[in-house]
PDB file of C-alpha atoms and ligand atoms in Angstrom:
ATOM      1  CA  MET A   1      15.588 -22.752  11.620  1.00 63.00           C
ATOM      2  CA  GLU A   2      12.904 -23.649  14.126  1.00 64.00           C
ATOM      3  CA  SER A   3      13.917 -21.120  16.799  1.00 71.00           C
ATOM      4  CA  LEU A   4      13.827 -18.366  14.212  1.00 88.00           C
ATOM      5  CA  ASP A   5      10.316 -19.324  13.145  1.00 92.00           C
ATOM      6  CA  ARG A   6       9.509 -18.736  16.809  1.00 95.00           C
ATOM      7  CA  LEU A   7      10.936 -15.220  16.441  1.00 95.00           C
ATOM      8  CA  ARG A   8       8.522 -14.552  13.588  1.00 94.00           C
ATOM      9  CA  ASP A   9       5.635 -15.915  15.715  1.00 95.00           C
ATOM     10  CA  ALA A  10       6.694 -13.897  18.767  1.00 96.00           C
ATOM     11  CA  ILE A  11       6.529 -10.660  16.750  1.00 94.00           C
ATOM     12  CA  LEU A  12       3.225 -11.666  15.192  1.00 94.00           C
ATOM     13  CA  ASN A  13       1.801 -12.433  18.641  1.00 95.00           C
ATOM     14  CA  GLY A  14       3.172  -9.222  20.129  1.00 94.00           C
ATOM     15  CA  ASP A  15       5.390 -11.062  22.606  1.00 97.00           C
ATOM     16  CA  ALA A  16       8.192  -8.512  22.973  1.00 95.00           C
ATOM     17  CA  ASP A  17      10.126 -10.380  25.690  1.00 97.00           C
ATOM     18  CA  THR A  18      10.328 -13.599  23.670  1.00 96.00           C
ATOM     19  CA  ALA A  19      11.164 -11.674  20.501  1.00 95.00           C
ATOM     20  CA  ARG A  20      14.050  -9.964  22.294  1.00 96.00           C
ATOM     21  CA  THR A  21      15.333 -13.189  23.873  1.00 96.00           C
ATOM     22  CA  LEU A  22      15.223 -15.145  20.597  1.00 96.00           C
ATOM     23  CA  THR A  23      16.998 -12.305  18.784  1.00 96.00           C
ATOM     24  CA  GLU A  24      19.715 -12.225  21.459  1.00 95.00           C
ATOM     25  CA  GLN A  25      20.163 -15.988  21.148  1.00 95.00           C
ATOM     26  CA  ALA A  26      20.293 -15.879  17.340  1.00 95.00           C
ATOM     27  CA  LEU A  27      22.877 -13.083  17.327  1.00 95.00           C
ATOM     28  CA  ALA A  28      24.955 -14.907  19.935  1.00 95.00           C
ATOM     29  CA  ALA A  29      24.817 -18.007  17.700  1.00 94.00           C
ATOM     30  CA  GLY A  30      26.231 -15.959  14.831  1.00 94.00           C
ATOM     31  CA  VAL A  31      23.114 -15.506  12.678  1.00 94.00           C
ATOM     32  CA  ASP A  32      23.581 -12.625  10.233  1.00 92.00           C
ATOM     33  CA  PRO A  33      21.582  -9.555  11.464  1.00 90.00           C
ATOM     34  CA  LEU A  34      20.264  -8.749   7.992  1.00 87.00           C
ATOM     35  CA  THR A  35      19.036 -12.331   7.577  1.00 90.00           C
ATOM     36  CA  LEU A  36      17.129 -11.974  10.843  1.00 91.00           C
ATOM     37  CA  VAL A  37      15.517  -8.760   9.627  1.00 88.00           C
ATOM     38  CA  ASN A  38      14.702  -9.830   6.064  1.00 86.00           C
ATOM     39  CA  GLN A  39      13.705 -13.457   6.610  1.00 91.00           C
ATOM     40  CA  TYR A  40      11.937 -13.352   9.966  1.00 93.00           C
ATOM     41  CA  MET A  41      11.124  -9.851  11.226  1.00 90.00           C
ATOM     42  CA  ILE A  42       9.820  -8.179   8.051  1.00 86.00           C
ATOM     43  CA  PRO A  43       7.704 -11.233   7.082  1.00 89.00           C
ATOM     44  CA  ALA A  44       6.135 -11.125  10.565  1.00 91.00           C
ATOM     45  CA  MET A  45       5.037  -7.531   9.970  1.00 86.00           C
ATOM     46  CA  ALA A  46       3.784  -8.414   6.468  1.00 84.00           C
ATOM     47  CA  GLU A  47       1.633 -11.187   7.970  1.00 92.00           C
ATOM     48  CA  THR A  48       0.383  -8.726  10.612  1.00 88.00           C
ATOM     49  CA  GLY A  49      -0.739  -6.440   7.774  1.00 83.00           C
ATOM     50  CA  ARG A  50      -2.424  -9.322   5.941  1.00 91.00           C
ATOM     51  CA  ARG A  51      -4.394 -10.259   9.075  1.00 93.00           C
ATOM     52  CA  PHE A  52      -5.373  -6.614   9.561  1.00 87.00           C
ATOM     53  CA  GLU A  53      -6.738  -6.513   6.006  1.00 86.00           C
ATOM     54  CA  CYS A  54      -8.779  -9.688   6.689  1.00 91.00           C
ATOM     55  CA  ASN A  55     -10.169  -8.256   9.932  1.00 92.00           C
ATOM     56  CA  GLU A  56      -8.390 -10.962  11.924  1.00 94.00           C
ATOM     57  CA  PHE A  57      -6.239  -8.269  13.564  1.00 92.00           C
ATOM     58  CA  PHE A  58      -7.210  -4.773  14.675  1.00 90.00           C
ATOM     59  CA  VAL A  59      -5.166  -1.710  15.670  1.00 85.00           C
ATOM     60  CA  PRO A  60      -4.266  -3.039  19.166  1.00 90.00           C
ATOM     61  CA  GLU A  61      -2.732  -6.177  17.603  1.00 92.00           C
ATOM     62  CA  LEU A  62      -0.792  -4.017  15.124  1.00 86.00           C
ATOM     63  CA  LEU A  63       0.493  -1.923  18.014  1.00 85.00           C
ATOM     64  CA  ILE A  64       1.725  -4.837  20.101  1.00 90.00           C
ATOM     65  CA  ALA A  65       3.280  -6.524  17.056  1.00 91.00           C
ATOM     66  CA  ALA A  66       5.071  -3.256  16.272  1.00 84.00           C
ATOM     67  CA  ARG A  67       6.283  -3.061  19.876  1.00 90.00           C
ATOM     68  CA  ALA A  68       7.697  -6.608  19.669  1.00 92.00           C
ATOM     69  CA  MET A  69       9.300  -5.807  16.302  1.00 90.00           C
ATOM     70  CA  LYS A  70      10.945  -2.728  17.799  1.00 86.00           C
ATOM     71  CA  ALA A  71      12.208  -4.711  20.790  1.00 92.00           C
ATOM     72  CA  ALA A  72      13.892  -7.220  18.464  1.00 92.00           C
ATOM     73  CA  LEU A  73      15.113  -4.519  16.093  1.00 87.00           C
ATOM     74  CA  SER A  74      16.695  -2.512  18.914  1.00 90.00           C
ATOM     75  CA  LEU A  75      19.255  -5.329  19.289  1.00 93.00           C
ATOM     76  CA  VAL A  76      19.943  -5.596  15.571  1.00 89.00           C
ATOM     77  CA  ARG A  77      20.023  -1.912  14.678  1.00 82.00           C
ATOM     78  CA  PRO A  78      23.389  -1.070  16.280  1.00 86.00           C
ATOM     79  CA  LEU A  79      24.935  -3.983  14.379  1.00 86.00           C
ATOM     80  CA  LEU A  80      23.563  -2.719  11.076  1.00 80.00           C
ATOM     81  CA  ALA A  81      24.761   0.787  11.869  1.00 73.00           C
ATOM     82  CA  ALA A  82      28.246  -0.146  13.138  1.00 68.00           C
ATOM     83  CA  SER A  83      30.841   1.585  10.986  1.00 54.00           C
ATOM     84  CA  GLY A  84      34.062   3.467  11.558  1.00 57.00           C
ATOM     85  CA  VAL A  85      34.085   5.181   8.176  1.00 57.00           C
ATOM     86  CA  PRO A  86      33.798   9.027   7.931  1.00 61.00           C
ATOM     87  CA  PRO A  87      30.365  10.211   6.701  1.00 67.00           C
ATOM     88  CA  VAL A  88      29.727   9.934   2.964  1.00 79.00           C
ATOM     89  CA  ALA A  89      27.046  12.634   3.176  1.00 92.00           C
ATOM     90  CA  ARG A  90      24.433  14.002   5.532  1.00 96.00           C
ATOM     91  CA  VAL A  91      20.874  12.727   5.097  1.00 97.00           C
ATOM     92  CA  VAL A  92      17.711  14.210   6.602  1.00 98.00           C
ATOM     93  CA  LEU A  93      15.301  11.310   7.142  1.00 98.00           C
ATOM     94  CA  GLY A  94      11.700  11.157   8.305  1.00 98.00           C
ATOM     95  CA  THR A  95       8.215   9.748   7.920  1.00 98.00           C
ATOM     96  CA  VAL A  96       6.017  12.315   6.216  1.00 98.00           C
ATOM     97  CA  ARG A  97       3.274  14.479   7.720  1.00 98.00           C
ATOM     98  CA  GLY A  98       0.252  12.588   9.013  1.00 98.00           C
ATOM     99  CA  ASP A  99       2.057   9.252   9.096  1.00 98.00           C
ATOM    100  CA  LEU A 100       3.163   7.500  12.294  1.00 98.00           C
ATOM    101  CA  HIS A 101       4.752   4.352  10.808  1.00 97.00           C
ATOM    102  CA  ASP A 102       8.452   4.285  11.622  1.00 95.00           C
ATOM    103  CA  ILE A 103       9.737   0.701  11.541  1.00 93.00           C
ATOM    104  CA  GLY A 104      10.748   0.758   7.863  1.00 93.00           C
ATOM    105  CA  LYS A 105      12.097   4.292   8.173  1.00 95.00           C
ATOM    106  CA  ASN A 106      14.252   3.211  11.125  1.00 90.00           C
ATOM    107  CA  LEU A 107      15.642   0.311   9.109  1.00 86.00           C
ATOM    108  CA  VAL A 108      16.506   2.646   6.250  1.00 91.00           C
ATOM    109  CA  GLY A 109      18.250   4.936   8.750  1.00 90.00           C
ATOM    110  CA  ALA A 110      20.239   2.062  10.237  1.00 81.00           C
ATOM    111  CA  MET A 111      21.345   0.832   6.803  1.00 81.00           C
ATOM    112  CA  LEU A 112      22.385   4.320   5.733  1.00 86.00           C
ATOM    113  CA  GLU A 113      24.368   4.792   8.958  1.00 82.00           C
ATOM    114  CA  GLY A 114      25.935   1.381   8.528  1.00 71.00           C
ATOM    115  CA  ASN A 115      27.104   2.447   5.093  1.00 75.00           C
ATOM    116  CA  GLY A 116      28.792   5.624   6.228  1.00 76.00           C
ATOM    117  CA  PHE A 117      26.024   8.239   5.890  1.00 87.00           C
ATOM    118  CA  GLU A 118      25.300  10.673   8.717  1.00 89.00           C
ATOM    119  CA  VAL A 119      21.565  10.458   9.374  1.00 92.00           C
ATOM    120  CA  ILE A 120      19.499  13.202  10.979  1.00 97.00           C
ATOM    121  CA  ASP A 121      16.309  11.367  11.865  1.00 97.00           C
ATOM    122  CA  LEU A 122      13.366  13.754  12.310  1.00 98.00           C
ATOM    123  CA  GLY A 123      11.032  10.968  13.408  1.00 98.00           C
ATOM    124  CA  VAL A 124       7.432  10.628  12.281  1.00 98.00           C
ATOM    125  CA  ASN A 125       4.703  13.057  11.192  1.00 98.00           C
ATOM    126  CA  VAL A 126       7.329  15.423   9.804  1.00 98.00           C
ATOM    127  CA  PRO A 127       5.902  18.537   8.107  1.00 98.00           C
ATOM    128  CA  PRO A 128       7.395  19.478   4.711  1.00 98.00           C
ATOM    129  CA  GLU A 129       8.730  22.740   6.192  1.00 98.00           C
ATOM    130  CA  ARG A 130      10.772  20.817   8.763  1.00 98.00           C
ATOM    131  CA  PHE A 131      12.457  18.635   6.118  1.00 98.00           C
ATOM    132  CA  VAL A 132      13.381  21.759   4.161  1.00 98.00           C
ATOM    133  CA  GLU A 133      14.525  23.860   7.146  1.00 98.00           C
ATOM    134  CA  THR A 134      16.669  21.024   8.497  1.00 98.00           C
ATOM    135  CA  ALA A 135      18.224  20.302   5.104  1.00 98.00           C
ATOM    136  CA  ARG A 136      19.178  23.983   4.820  1.00 97.00           C
ATOM    137  CA  GLU A 137      20.457  24.352   8.415  1.00 97.00           C
ATOM    138  CA  LYS A 138      22.485  21.137   8.375  1.00 96.00           C
ATOM    139  CA  GLY A 139      23.719  21.354   4.799  1.00 96.00           C
ATOM    140  CA  ALA A 140      22.242  17.948   3.975  1.00 97.00           C
ATOM    141  CA  LYS A 141      22.834  16.447   0.543  1.00 97.00           C
ATOM    142  CA  ILE A 142      19.790  14.150   0.688  1.00 98.00           C
ATOM    143  CA  VAL A 143      16.233  14.366   2.010  1.00 98.00           C
ATOM    144  CA  ALA A 144      14.855  10.837   2.505  1.00 98.00           C
ATOM    145  CA  MET A 145      11.117  10.409   3.074  1.00 98.00           C
ATOM    146  CA  SER A 146       9.088   7.380   4.079  1.00 98.00           C
ATOM    147  CA  ALA A 147       5.287   6.981   3.774  1.00 98.00           C
ATOM    148  CA  LEU A 148       3.162   3.946   4.613  1.00 98.00           C
ATOM    149  CA  LEU A 149      -0.279   5.373   3.949  1.00 98.00           C
ATOM    150  CA  THR A 150      -1.679   6.222   0.530  1.00 98.00           C
ATOM    151  CA  THR A 151      -3.199   9.301   2.154  1.00 98.00           C
ATOM    152  CA  THR A 152       0.181  10.667   3.265  1.00 98.00           C
ATOM    153  CA  MET A 153       2.082  10.119   0.004  1.00 98.00           C
ATOM    154  CA  PRO A 154       1.085  13.586  -1.322  1.00 98.00           C
ATOM    155  CA  ALA A 155       3.176  15.146   1.482  1.00 98.00           C
ATOM    156  CA  MET A 156       6.227  13.884  -0.438  1.00 98.00           C
ATOM    157  CA  ARG A 157       5.248  15.969  -3.451  1.00 98.00           C
ATOM    158  CA  THR A 158       4.624  19.018  -1.226  1.00 98.00           C
ATOM    159  CA  THR A 159       8.076  18.631   0.327  1.00 98.00           C
ATOM    160  CA  ILE A 160       9.746  18.457  -3.096  1.00 98.00           C
ATOM    161  CA  GLU A 161       7.817  21.556  -4.222  1.00 98.00           C
ATOM    162  CA  LEU A 162       8.953  23.386  -1.102  1.00 98.00           C
ATOM    163  CA  LEU A 163      12.577  22.345  -1.665  1.00 98.00           C
ATOM    164  CA  GLN A 164      12.248  23.722  -5.184  1.00 97.00           C
ATOM    165  CA  ALA A 165      10.670  26.988  -4.006  1.00 98.00           C
ATOM    166  CA  SER A 166      13.357  27.424  -1.348  1.00 97.00           C
ATOM    167  CA  GLY A 167      16.119  27.198  -3.975  1.00 97.00           C
ATOM    168  CA  LEU A 168      17.653  24.064  -2.464  1.00 97.00           C
ATOM    169  CA  ARG A 169      16.950  21.885  -5.516  1.00 94.00           C
ATOM    170  CA  PRO A 170      18.730  20.335  -7.290  1.00 89.00           C
ATOM    171  CA  ALA A 171      21.654  20.443  -4.842  1.00 94.00           C
ATOM    172  CA  VAL A 172      19.575  18.468  -2.329  1.00 98.00           C
ATOM    173  CA  LYS A 173      18.586  15.084  -3.738  1.00 98.00           C
ATOM    174  CA  VAL A 174      15.335  13.393  -2.728  1.00 98.00           C
ATOM    175  CA  LEU A 175      14.812   9.711  -1.961  1.00 98.00           C
ATOM    176  CA  VAL A 176      11.372   8.232  -1.346  1.00 98.00           C
ATOM    177  CA  GLY A 177      10.085   4.851  -0.247  1.00 98.00           C
ATOM    178  CA  GLY A 178       7.555   2.953   1.829  1.00 98.00           C
ATOM    179  CA  ALA A 179       5.075   0.206   0.990  1.00 97.00           C
ATOM    180  CA  PRO A 180       2.572   2.197  -1.132  1.00 98.00           C
ATOM    181  CA  VAL A 181       5.207   4.229  -2.994  1.00 98.00           C
ATOM    182  CA  THR A 182       5.942   3.073  -6.549  1.00 98.00           C
ATOM    183  CA  PRO A 183       8.721   3.964  -9.009  1.00 98.00           C
ATOM    184  CA  ARG A 184       6.069   5.668 -11.135  1.00 98.00           C
ATOM    185  CA  PHE A 185       4.868   7.853  -8.250  1.00 98.00           C
ATOM    186  CA  ALA A 186       8.473   8.695  -7.368  1.00 98.00           C
ATOM    187  CA  SER A 187       9.126   9.817 -10.911  1.00 98.00           C
ATOM    188  CA  GLU A 188       5.844  11.771 -11.143  1.00 98.00           C
ATOM    189  CA  ILE A 189       6.645  13.842  -8.069  1.00 98.00           C
ATOM    190  CA  GLY A 190      10.209  14.494  -9.247  1.00 98.00           C
ATOM    191  CA  ALA A 191      12.080  12.397  -6.664  1.00 98.00           C
ATOM    192  CA  ASP A 192      15.661  11.524  -7.611  1.00 98.00           C
ATOM    193  CA  GLY A 193      15.635   8.019  -6.152  1.00 98.00           C
ATOM    194  CA  TYR A 194      13.288   5.278  -4.983  1.00 98.00           C
ATOM    195  CA  SER A 195      13.659   1.912  -3.345  1.00 97.00           C
ATOM    196  CA  ASP A 196      11.243  -0.655  -1.973  1.00 94.00           C
ATOM    197  CA  ASN A 197      13.695  -1.810   0.701  1.00 90.00           C
ATOM    198  CA  ALA A 198      16.329  -0.542   3.112  1.00 87.00           C
ATOM    199  CA  VAL A 199      19.329  -2.092   1.367  1.00 81.00           C
ATOM    200  CA  GLY A 200      18.246  -0.627  -1.960  1.00 90.00           C
ATOM    201  CA  ALA A 201      17.844   2.785  -0.296  1.00 93.00           C
ATOM    202  CA  VAL A 202      21.600   2.834   0.345  1.00 88.00           C
ATOM    203  CA  ALA A 203      22.362   1.999  -3.297  1.00 91.00           C
ATOM    204  CA  GLU A 204      19.965   4.725  -4.382  1.00 95.00           C
ATOM    205  CA  ALA A 205      21.568   7.254  -2.007  1.00 95.00           C
ATOM    206  CA  ARG A 206      24.965   6.506  -3.567  1.00 91.00           C
ATOM    207  CA  ARG A 207      23.566   6.669  -7.081  1.00 95.00           C
ATOM    208  CA  VAL A 208      21.835  10.035  -6.667  1.00 96.00           C
ATOM    209  CA  LEU A 209      24.950  11.578  -5.104  1.00 93.00           C
ATOM    210  CA  ALA A 210      27.053  10.424  -8.039  1.00 91.00           C
ATOM    211  CA  ALA A 211      24.537  11.651 -10.660  1.00 84.00           C
TER     212      ALA A 211
HETATM  213 CO1  B1M B 301      -0.658   0.752   9.892  1.00 76.94          CO
HETATM  214  N1  B1M B 301      -1.272   0.529   8.072  1.00 76.94           N
HETATM  215  N2  B1M B 301      -2.075   2.032  10.245  1.00 76.94           N
HETATM  216  N3  B1M B 301      -0.009   0.740  11.720  1.00 76.94           N
HETATM  217  N4  B1M B 301       0.391  -0.742   9.408  1.00 76.94           N
HETATM  218  C1  B1M B 301      -0.464  -0.293   7.172  1.00 76.94           C
HETATM  219  C2  B1M B 301       0.575   0.553   6.455  1.00 76.94           C
HETATM  220  C3  B1M B 301      -1.564  -0.904   6.195  1.00 76.94           C
HETATM  221  C4  B1M B 301      -1.030  -1.274   4.793  1.00 76.94           C
HETATM  222  C5  B1M B 301      -2.250  -2.104   6.895  1.00 76.94           C
HETATM  223  C6  B1M B 301      -3.261  -2.771   6.001  1.00 76.94           C
HETATM  224  O1  B1M B 301      -4.353  -2.294   5.830  1.00 76.94           O
HETATM  225  N5  B1M B 301      -2.892  -3.890   5.395  1.00 76.94           N
HETATM  226  C7  B1M B 301      -2.620   0.262   6.161  1.00 76.94           C
HETATM  227  C8  B1M B 301      -2.399   1.328   5.083  1.00 76.94           C
HETATM  228  C9  B1M B 301      -3.442   1.248   3.970  1.00 76.94           C
HETATM  229  C10 B1M B 301      -3.206   2.291   2.930  1.00 76.94           C
HETATM  230  O2  B1M B 301      -2.844   3.406   3.161  1.00 76.94           O
HETATM  231  N6  B1M B 301      -3.449   1.887   1.718  1.00 76.94           N
HETATM  232  C11 B1M B 301      -2.466   0.837   7.569  1.00 76.94           C
HETATM  233  C12 B1M B 301      -3.455   1.611   8.228  1.00 76.94           C
HETATM  234  C13 B1M B 301      -4.780   1.767   7.502  1.00 76.94           C
HETATM  235  C14 B1M B 301      -3.230   2.231   9.483  1.00 76.94           C
HETATM  236  C15 B1M B 301      -4.193   3.122  10.279  1.00 76.94           C
HETATM  237  C16 B1M B 301      -4.990   4.163   9.460  1.00 76.94           C
HETATM  238  C17 B1M B 301      -5.114   2.159  11.084  1.00 76.94           C
HETATM  239  C18 B1M B 301      -6.211   2.837  11.868  1.00 76.94           C
HETATM  240  O3  B1M B 301      -5.946   3.593  12.758  1.00 76.94           O
HETATM  241  N7  B1M B 301      -7.439   2.536  11.471  1.00 76.94           N
HETATM  242  C19 B1M B 301      -3.235   3.828  11.286  1.00 76.94           C
HETATM  243  C20 B1M B 301      -2.622   5.131  10.728  1.00 76.94           C
HETATM  244  C21 B1M B 301      -1.796   5.861  11.764  1.00 76.94           C
HETATM  245  C22 B1M B 301      -0.991   6.974  11.112  1.00 76.94           C
HETATM  246  O4  B1M B 301       0.104   6.733  10.645  1.00 76.94           O
HETATM  247  N8  B1M B 301      -1.527   8.187  11.100  1.00 76.94           N
HETATM  248  C23 B1M B 301      -2.172   2.782  11.396  1.00 76.94           C
HETATM  249  C24 B1M B 301      -1.417   2.588  12.538  1.00 76.94           C
HETATM  250  C25 B1M B 301      -0.451   1.607  12.690  1.00 76.94           C
HETATM  251  C26 B1M B 301       0.284   1.334  14.021  1.00 76.94           C
HETATM  252  C27 B1M B 301       0.620   2.604  14.801  1.00 76.94           C
HETATM  253  C28 B1M B 301      -0.646   0.477  14.860  1.00 76.94           C
HETATM  254  C29 B1M B 301       1.499   0.463  13.542  1.00 76.94           C
HETATM  255  C30 B1M B 301       2.783   1.296  13.268  1.00 76.94           C
HETATM  256  C31 B1M B 301       3.768   1.241  14.417  1.00 76.94           C
HETATM  257  C32 B1M B 301       5.082   1.889  14.041  1.00 76.94           C
HETATM  258  O5  B1M B 301       5.496   1.966  12.880  1.00 76.94           O
HETATM  259  N9  B1M B 301       5.738   2.364  15.076  1.00 76.94           N
HETATM  260  C33 B1M B 301       1.008  -0.032  12.173  1.00 76.94           C
HETATM  261  C34 B1M B 301       1.600  -1.118  11.478  1.00 76.94           C
HETATM  262  C35 B1M B 301       2.619  -1.924  12.265  1.00 76.94           C
HETATM  263  C36 B1M B 301       1.278  -1.445  10.136  1.00 76.94           C
HETATM  264  C37 B1M B 301       1.765  -2.630   9.279  1.00 76.94           C
HETATM  265  C38 B1M B 301       1.033  -3.886   9.776  1.00 76.94           C
HETATM  266  C39 B1M B 301       3.253  -2.938   9.266  1.00 76.94           C
HETATM  267  C40 B1M B 301       4.145  -1.756   8.860  1.00 76.94           C
HETATM  268  C41 B1M B 301       5.578  -2.146   9.089  1.00 76.94           C
HETATM  269  O6  B1M B 301       6.176  -1.769  10.088  1.00 76.94           O
HETATM  270  N10 B1M B 301       6.145  -2.987   8.178  1.00 76.94           N
HETATM  271  C42 B1M B 301       1.312  -2.178   7.832  1.00 76.94           C
HETATM  272  C43 B1M B 301       0.994  -3.334   6.909  1.00 76.94           C
HETATM  273  C44 B1M B 301       2.145  -3.673   5.980  1.00 76.94           C
HETATM  274  O7  B1M B 301       3.001  -2.860   5.702  1.00 76.94           O
HETATM  275  N11 B1M B 301       2.114  -4.845   5.442  1.00 76.94           N
HETATM  276  C45 B1M B 301       0.301  -1.149   8.125  1.00 76.94           C
HETATM  277  C46 B1M B 301       7.514  -3.502   8.314  1.00 76.94           C
HETATM  278  C47 B1M B 301       8.511  -2.506   7.724  1.00 76.94           C
HETATM  279  C48 B1M B 301       9.915  -3.072   7.845  1.00 76.94           C
HETATM  280  O8  B1M B 301       8.192  -2.362   6.349  1.00 76.94           O
HETATM  281  O9  B1M B 301       7.511   0.058   6.647  1.00 76.94           O
HETATM  282  O10 B1M B 301       7.143  -1.153   4.426  1.00 76.94           O
HETATM  283  P1  B1M B 301       7.959  -0.936   5.665  1.00 76.94           P
HETATM  284  O11 B1M B 301       9.433  -0.502   5.216  1.00 76.94           O
HETATM  285  C49 B1M B 301      10.182  -1.205   4.245  1.00 76.94           C
HETATM  286  C50 B1M B 301       9.981  -0.688   2.815  1.00 76.94           C
HETATM  287  O12 B1M B 301       8.717  -0.112   2.579  1.00 76.94           O
HETATM  288  C51 B1M B 301      11.126   0.251   2.612  1.00 76.94           C
HETATM  289  O13 B1M B 301      12.174  -0.308   3.390  1.00 76.94           O
HETATM  290  C52 B1M B 301      11.633  -0.911   4.577  1.00 76.94           C
HETATM  291  C53 B1M B 301      12.477  -2.132   4.912  1.00 76.94           C
HETATM  292  O14 B1M B 301      12.489  -3.044   3.843  1.00 76.94           O
HETATM  293  N12 B1M B 301      11.019   1.652   2.984  1.00 76.94           N
HETATM  294  C54 B1M B 301      11.802   2.571   2.344  1.00 76.94           C
HETATM  295  C55 B1M B 301      10.313   2.284   3.932  1.00 76.94           C
HETATM  296  N13 B1M B 301      10.594   3.583   3.935  1.00 76.94           N
HETATM  297  C56 B1M B 301      11.512   3.804   2.976  1.00 76.94           C
HETATM  298  C57 B1M B 301      12.153   4.965   2.570  1.00 76.94           C
HETATM  299  C58 B1M B 301      13.101   4.856   1.522  1.00 76.94           C
HETATM  300  C59 B1M B 301      13.345   3.646   0.893  1.00 76.94           C
HETATM  301  C60 B1M B 301      12.729   2.490   1.307  1.00 76.94           C
HETATM  302  O15 B1M B 301      13.798   5.925   1.038  1.00 76.94           O
HETATM  303  C61 B1M B 301      13.764   7.127   1.765  1.00 76.94           C
END
C-alpha cells in the first residue's frame, strides 16, 4: 500500500507528524494494528540500524527516527493492549542496566497487556536489584528483560543470579529478548524463555507459566 510505504519513510526520515497522521489514517481505514507494526514500523527501524552501521546515519538520526516511531506507536499501543480479561499473571518488565533502548520493550509490554497480563514496566536502565525487589514486592510471576546492546546483555545474567540468591527462583520465571539475545545465550544464563519478537514473547510467557 503506497500510503503505508510513506509511513515507513516518515519514520526513517524522523518526520513524527507525518508518521502520526499516516498511522491515524491507516487505523481509520481499518488496517490491522499489528500489520502496521510488523510490516512498516519495525522495518523502518531495521533500515535505520542498517544506515547507522554504514555510517549513513548517526545518533541524531537514530534519535529522531525513534521519536517518529514512538509517535506512531503511541496510537497503536492502546489497540494492542485493549483487553477486558482479568490478569493472567503479573510481569515485571524492563530494559536492563546501561541500556536506553525501549521501543521493542514497549511493544512486548503492549502485547503482554493485550493478552491479559498485568505489566509493571520499570522503564530503561533498570538495575538487577530493582527487578528483584519489584518482583518480590509485587508478587510477580515473571521477570521480563530486554537488551539491545551486546554490552548490556550480561546484566540479564546478573539479574538471574540475584533472583536465585534472593530465593525467588524458580517461582519467578525469567523471559529475555532483544536483538542481540540468542536462544543459546538465554539458555546459558538460565532464562526460562526467549523470543525474538513481541508476539512470541506472549507465547513464551504462557509456556513458562504452564511449565
Ligand atoms: Co541504538 N544501537 N545505540 N539507539 N539502536 C542499536 C541497538 C545497534 C544495533 C545499531 C547498529 O549499530 N546497527 C547498536 C548496538 C550494537 C551492539 O551492541 N552490537 C546500537 C548502538 C551502538 C547504540 C549506541 C551505543 C550509539 C552511540 O551512542 N554511539 C547508543 C547506546 C545508548 C544506550 O542504550 N546506553 C544507542 C542509542 C540509541 C538511541 C537512543 C539513539 C535510539 C533508541 C531510542 C529508544 O529506544 N527510545 C537507538 C536506536 C533507535 C537503535 C536502532 C536503530 C533501532 C532499535 C529499535 O527500536 N528497533 C538499533 C538498530 C536495530 O535494532 N536494527 C540500534 C525496533 C524495535 C521494535 O526492535 O528493539 O529489536 P527491537 O525489539 C524487538 C525484538 O528484539 C523483540 O521484540 C521486539 C519487537 O519485535 N524484543 C523482545 C525486544 N525485547 C524483548 C524482550 C522479550 C522478548 C522479545 O522478552 C522479555
